[in-house]
Coordinates of C-alpha atoms in Angstrom, one line a residue:
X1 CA 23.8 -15.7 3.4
X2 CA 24.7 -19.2 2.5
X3 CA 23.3 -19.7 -1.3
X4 CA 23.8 -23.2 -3.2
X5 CA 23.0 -24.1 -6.5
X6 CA 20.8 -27.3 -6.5
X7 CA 20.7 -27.3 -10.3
X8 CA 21.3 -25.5 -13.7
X9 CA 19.8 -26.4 -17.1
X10 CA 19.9 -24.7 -20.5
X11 CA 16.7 -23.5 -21.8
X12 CA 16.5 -21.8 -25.1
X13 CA 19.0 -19.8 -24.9
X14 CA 18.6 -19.0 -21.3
X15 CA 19.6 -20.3 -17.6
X16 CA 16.7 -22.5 -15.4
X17 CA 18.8 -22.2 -12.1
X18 CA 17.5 -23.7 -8.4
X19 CA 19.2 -22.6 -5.6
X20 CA 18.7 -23.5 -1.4
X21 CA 19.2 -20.9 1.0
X22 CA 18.3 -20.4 4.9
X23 CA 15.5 -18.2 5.3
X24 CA 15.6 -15.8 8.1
X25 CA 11.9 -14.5 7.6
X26 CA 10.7 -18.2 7.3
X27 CA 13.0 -19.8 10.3
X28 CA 13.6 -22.6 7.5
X29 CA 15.3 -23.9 4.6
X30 CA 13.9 -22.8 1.5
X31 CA 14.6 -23.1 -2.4
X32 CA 13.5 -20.9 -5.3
X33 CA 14.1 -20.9 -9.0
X34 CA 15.1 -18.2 -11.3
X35 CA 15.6 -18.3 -14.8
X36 CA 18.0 -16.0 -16.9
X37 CA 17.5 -15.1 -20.5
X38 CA 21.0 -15.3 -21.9
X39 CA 22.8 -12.0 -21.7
X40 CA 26.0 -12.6 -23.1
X41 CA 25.7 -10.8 -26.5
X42 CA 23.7 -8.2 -25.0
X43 CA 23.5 -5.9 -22.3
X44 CA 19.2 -4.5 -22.4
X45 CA 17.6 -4.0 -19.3
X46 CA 16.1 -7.0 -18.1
X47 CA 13.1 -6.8 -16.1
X48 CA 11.5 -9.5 -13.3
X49 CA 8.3 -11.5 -13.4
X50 CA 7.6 -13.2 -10.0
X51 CA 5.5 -16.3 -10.2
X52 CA 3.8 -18.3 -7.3
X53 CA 2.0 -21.6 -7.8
X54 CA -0.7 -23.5 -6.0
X55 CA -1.3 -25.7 -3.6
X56 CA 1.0 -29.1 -3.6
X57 CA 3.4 -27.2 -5.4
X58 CA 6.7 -26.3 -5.0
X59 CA 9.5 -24.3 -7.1
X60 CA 9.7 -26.8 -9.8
X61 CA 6.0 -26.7 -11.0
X62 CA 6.5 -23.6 -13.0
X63 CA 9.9 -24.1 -14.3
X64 CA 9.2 -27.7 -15.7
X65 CA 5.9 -27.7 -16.8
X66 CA 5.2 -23.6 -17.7
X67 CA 6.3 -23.7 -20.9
X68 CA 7.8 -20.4 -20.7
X69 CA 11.1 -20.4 -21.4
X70 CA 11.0 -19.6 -24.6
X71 CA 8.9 -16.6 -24.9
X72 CA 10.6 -15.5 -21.6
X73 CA 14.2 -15.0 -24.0
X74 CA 12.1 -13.6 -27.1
X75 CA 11.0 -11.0 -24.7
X76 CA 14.8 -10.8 -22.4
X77 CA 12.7 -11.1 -19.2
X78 CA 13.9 -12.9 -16.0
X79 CA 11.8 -15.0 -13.8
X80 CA 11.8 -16.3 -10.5
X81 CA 10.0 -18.6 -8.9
X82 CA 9.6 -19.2 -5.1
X83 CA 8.4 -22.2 -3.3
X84 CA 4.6 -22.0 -1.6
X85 CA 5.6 -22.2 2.1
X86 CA 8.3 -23.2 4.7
X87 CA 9.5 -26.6 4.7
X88 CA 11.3 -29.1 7.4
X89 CA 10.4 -31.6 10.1
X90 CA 10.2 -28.1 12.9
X91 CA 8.3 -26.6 10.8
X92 CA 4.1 -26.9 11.4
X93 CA 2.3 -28.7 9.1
X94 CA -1.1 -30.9 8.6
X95 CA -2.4 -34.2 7.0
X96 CA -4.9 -31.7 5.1
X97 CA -3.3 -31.4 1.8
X98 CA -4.9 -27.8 1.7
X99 CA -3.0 -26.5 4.8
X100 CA 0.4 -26.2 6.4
X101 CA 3.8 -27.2 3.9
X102 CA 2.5 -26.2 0.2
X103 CA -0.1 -23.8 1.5
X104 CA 1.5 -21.2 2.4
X105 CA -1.3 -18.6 1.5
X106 CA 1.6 -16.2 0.5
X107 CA 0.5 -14.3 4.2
X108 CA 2.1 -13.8 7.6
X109 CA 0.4 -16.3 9.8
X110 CA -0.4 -14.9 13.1
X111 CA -1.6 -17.9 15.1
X112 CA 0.0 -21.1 16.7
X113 CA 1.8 -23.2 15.7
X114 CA 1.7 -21.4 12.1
X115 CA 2.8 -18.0 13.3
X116 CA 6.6 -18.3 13.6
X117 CA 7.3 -20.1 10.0
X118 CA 4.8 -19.2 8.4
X119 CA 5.7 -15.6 7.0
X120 CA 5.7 -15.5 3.2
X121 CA 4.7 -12.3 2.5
X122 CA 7.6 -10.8 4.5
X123 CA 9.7 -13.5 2.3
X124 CA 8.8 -12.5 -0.8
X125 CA 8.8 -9.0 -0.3
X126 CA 11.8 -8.6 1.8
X127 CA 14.0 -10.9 2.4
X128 CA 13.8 -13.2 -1.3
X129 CA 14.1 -9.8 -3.6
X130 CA 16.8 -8.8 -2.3
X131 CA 18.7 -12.0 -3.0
X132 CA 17.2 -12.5 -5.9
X133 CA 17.5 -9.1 -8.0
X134 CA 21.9 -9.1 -7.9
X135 CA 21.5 -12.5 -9.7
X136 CA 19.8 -10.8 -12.5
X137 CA 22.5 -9.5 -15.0
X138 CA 21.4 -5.6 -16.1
X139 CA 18.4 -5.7 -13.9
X140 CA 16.1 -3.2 -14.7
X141 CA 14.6 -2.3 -11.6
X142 CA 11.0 -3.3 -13.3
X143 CA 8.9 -6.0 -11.7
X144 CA 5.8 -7.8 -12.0
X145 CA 4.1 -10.7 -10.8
X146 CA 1.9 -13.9 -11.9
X147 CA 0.6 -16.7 -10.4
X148 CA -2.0 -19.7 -10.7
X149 CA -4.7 -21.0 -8.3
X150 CA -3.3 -20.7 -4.5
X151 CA -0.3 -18.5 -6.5
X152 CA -3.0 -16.4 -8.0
X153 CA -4.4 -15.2 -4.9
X154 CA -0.6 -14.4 -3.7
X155 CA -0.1 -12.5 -6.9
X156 CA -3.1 -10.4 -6.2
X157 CA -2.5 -9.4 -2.7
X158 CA 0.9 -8.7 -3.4
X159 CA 0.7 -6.9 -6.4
X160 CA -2.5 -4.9 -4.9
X161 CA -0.7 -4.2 -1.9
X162 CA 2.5 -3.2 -3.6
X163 CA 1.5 -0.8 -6.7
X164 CA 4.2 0.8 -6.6
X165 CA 6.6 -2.2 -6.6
X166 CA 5.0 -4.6 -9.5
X167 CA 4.0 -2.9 -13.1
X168 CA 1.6 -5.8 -13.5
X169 CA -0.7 -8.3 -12.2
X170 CA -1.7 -11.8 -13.9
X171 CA -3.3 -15.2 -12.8
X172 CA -4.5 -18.6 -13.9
X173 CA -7.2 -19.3 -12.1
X174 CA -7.0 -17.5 -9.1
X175 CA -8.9 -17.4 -5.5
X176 CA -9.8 -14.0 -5.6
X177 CA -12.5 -13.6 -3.0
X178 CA -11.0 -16.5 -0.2
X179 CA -12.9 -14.9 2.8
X180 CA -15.6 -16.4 0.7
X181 CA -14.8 -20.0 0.2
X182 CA -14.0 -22.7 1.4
X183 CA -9.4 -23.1 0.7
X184 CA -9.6 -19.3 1.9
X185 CA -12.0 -19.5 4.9
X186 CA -9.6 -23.1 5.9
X187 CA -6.6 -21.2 5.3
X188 CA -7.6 -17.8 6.7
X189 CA -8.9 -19.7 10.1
X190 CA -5.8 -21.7 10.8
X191 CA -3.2 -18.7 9.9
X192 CA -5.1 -15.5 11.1
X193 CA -7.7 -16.7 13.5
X194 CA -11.5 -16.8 13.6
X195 CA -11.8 -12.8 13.3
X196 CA -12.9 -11.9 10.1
X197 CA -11.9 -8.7 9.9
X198 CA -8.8 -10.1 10.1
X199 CA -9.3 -12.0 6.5
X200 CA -9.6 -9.2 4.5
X201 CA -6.0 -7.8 4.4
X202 CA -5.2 -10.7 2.7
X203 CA -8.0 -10.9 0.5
X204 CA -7.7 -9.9 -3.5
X205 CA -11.9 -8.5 -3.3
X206 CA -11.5 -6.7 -0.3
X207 CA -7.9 -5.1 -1.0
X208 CA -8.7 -4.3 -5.1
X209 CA -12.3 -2.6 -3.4
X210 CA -9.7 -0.1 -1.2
X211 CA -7.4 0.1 -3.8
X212 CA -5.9 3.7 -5.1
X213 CA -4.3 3.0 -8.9
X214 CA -3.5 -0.7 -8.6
X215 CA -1.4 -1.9 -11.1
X216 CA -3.4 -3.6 -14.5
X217 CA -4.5 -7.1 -13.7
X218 CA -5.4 -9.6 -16.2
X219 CA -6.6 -13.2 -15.6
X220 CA -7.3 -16.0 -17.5
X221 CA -9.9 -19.1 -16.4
X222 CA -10.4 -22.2 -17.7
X223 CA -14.2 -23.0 -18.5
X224 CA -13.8 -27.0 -17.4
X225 CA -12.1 -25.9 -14.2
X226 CA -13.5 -28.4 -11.5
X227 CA -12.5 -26.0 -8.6
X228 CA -14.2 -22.9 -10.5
X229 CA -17.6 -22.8 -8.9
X230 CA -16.7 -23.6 -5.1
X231 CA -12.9 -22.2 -4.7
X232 CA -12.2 -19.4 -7.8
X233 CA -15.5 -17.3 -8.8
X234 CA -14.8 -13.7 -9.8
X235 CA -18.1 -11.8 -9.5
X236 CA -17.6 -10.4 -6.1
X237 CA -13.8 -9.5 -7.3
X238 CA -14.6 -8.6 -10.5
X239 CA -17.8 -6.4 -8.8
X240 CA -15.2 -4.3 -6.7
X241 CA -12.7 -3.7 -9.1
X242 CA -15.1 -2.2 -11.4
X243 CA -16.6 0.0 -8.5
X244 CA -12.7 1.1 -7.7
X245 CA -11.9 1.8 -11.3
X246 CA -9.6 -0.6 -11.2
X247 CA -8.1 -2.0 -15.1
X248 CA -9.1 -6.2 -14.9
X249 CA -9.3 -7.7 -18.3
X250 CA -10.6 -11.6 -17.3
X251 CA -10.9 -14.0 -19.8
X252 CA -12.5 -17.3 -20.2
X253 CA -10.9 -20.3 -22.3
X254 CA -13.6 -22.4 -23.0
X255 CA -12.7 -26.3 -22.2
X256 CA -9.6 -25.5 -20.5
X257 CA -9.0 -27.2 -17.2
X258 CA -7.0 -26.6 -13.8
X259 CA -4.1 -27.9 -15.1
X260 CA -0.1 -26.9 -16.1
X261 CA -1.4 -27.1 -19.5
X262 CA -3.9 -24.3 -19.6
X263 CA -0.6 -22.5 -18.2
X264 CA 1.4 -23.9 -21.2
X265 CA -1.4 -22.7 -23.4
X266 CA -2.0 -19.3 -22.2
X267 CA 1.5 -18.2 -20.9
X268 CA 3.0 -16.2 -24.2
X269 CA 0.0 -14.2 -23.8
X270 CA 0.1 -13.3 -20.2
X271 CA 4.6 -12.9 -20.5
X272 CA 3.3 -10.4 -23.6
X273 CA 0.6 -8.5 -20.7
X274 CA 4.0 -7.8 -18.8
X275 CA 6.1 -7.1 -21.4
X276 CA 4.0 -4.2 -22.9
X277 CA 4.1 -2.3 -18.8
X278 CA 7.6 -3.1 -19.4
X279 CA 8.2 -1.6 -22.1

């Protein structure tokens, strides 16, 4: 594995790192963030939040406009912070800003030309953890995962299909029934194929409707969300987890938009969500 360091910053306290590696899963380059709360004057467990952003974005959304830094060394919890597909000139892509490089879908794409880059969900669950967790002074073995929008649907499905692994789920504005609308149906056509059977192993209302003790999920969603009523309605979700039994605490902020600062606003109370399964 050849790892270089892109980047470090100081952060309150803590370590905002970017690193570039070759990924095998992906066929690509690919760069993720991680930040470290500083561990030099003690040695406590410290536990792992994965986040995944949205479409358009990249590594750097999270770490320069998430605010999060802060509450992320009150509460001596590491984050990382993956990019949202494959990248490079070989690599398949469209003019669609919805599809192809920065819309990843956080799924293994089984169709051409998407089907031999496009793997993120092998990526983050193989290939990315276990470069990620020796970088983590006194890891604690403890994850969890959050995401907004695009990254919110990825934190879903992987925390939903992954109980075991992640103590956790949380998400800004997340696409939780995709098979449903239209960035999932787009996504789910071009990556998996007309089939819509197909869809729903990758879809949050499907998998959370099968689900057998999934992890505690909580979402926040911004009332003056312009994408809310054609990309990120809950009722069909929000419908099967309460048929599965499944613990979803979703909570509206009223005038709060799509945007990094509803993330800003909200994110000491979702790092506290985490912290508690932590603990």
């Amino acid at each position: 594995m050849n790892l270089t360091v892109l980047e470090e910053h100081k952060s309150h306290g803590g370590r905002q790192i970017k690193y570039r590696h070759y990924a095998e899963t992906l066929q690509s380059e690919a760069t993720f963030s991680v930040f470290l709360p500083d561990t030099a004057a003690a040695d406590a467990p410290t536990p792992l939040v994965w986040w995944l952003a949205g479409l358009t974005c990249t590594d750097d959304n999270f770490s320069q406009k998430g605010a999060f830094q802060k509450y992320a060394v009150e509460q001596h919890i590491a984050f990382v912070m993956p990019d949202t597909s494959p990248r490079g000139t070989d690599v398949a892509d469209s003019e669609d800003w919805d599809l192809g490089q920065g819309a990843g879908f956080y799924l293994n794409a089984t169709h051409a030309p998407w089907q031999t880059h496009y793997r993120m969900y092998d990526y983050l669950t193989n290939e990315l953890p276990a470069i990620v967790h020796p970088l983590i002074p006194h890891f604690s073995g403890q994850e969890s995962i959050m995401g907004h929008s695009m990254g919110g649907h990825g934190a879903l499905i992987l925390g939903l299909k992954n109980p075991k692994r992640f103590q956790a789920i949380s998400a800004f504005a997340p696409i939780t029934h995709p098979s449903a609308v239209p960035w999932g149906q787009k996504a789910f056509t071009a990556y998996l194929g007309a089939n819509q059977e197909d869809w729903q192993a990758w879809d949050a209302t499907s998998l959370i409707a099968h689900s057998d003790g999934p992890p505690p999920i909580l979402i926040t969603q911004g009332t003056a969300d312009d994408f809310y009523e054609t990309q990120l309605v809950e009722t069909d979700f929000l419908a099967a987890a309460n048929e599965a039994g499944a613990s979803v605490s979703y909570e509206t902020a009223s005038g709060y938009d799509h945007s990094y600062f509803t993330i800003a606003t909200f994110i000491e109370r979702h790092i506290a969500f985490h912290q508690q399964y932590f603990a």
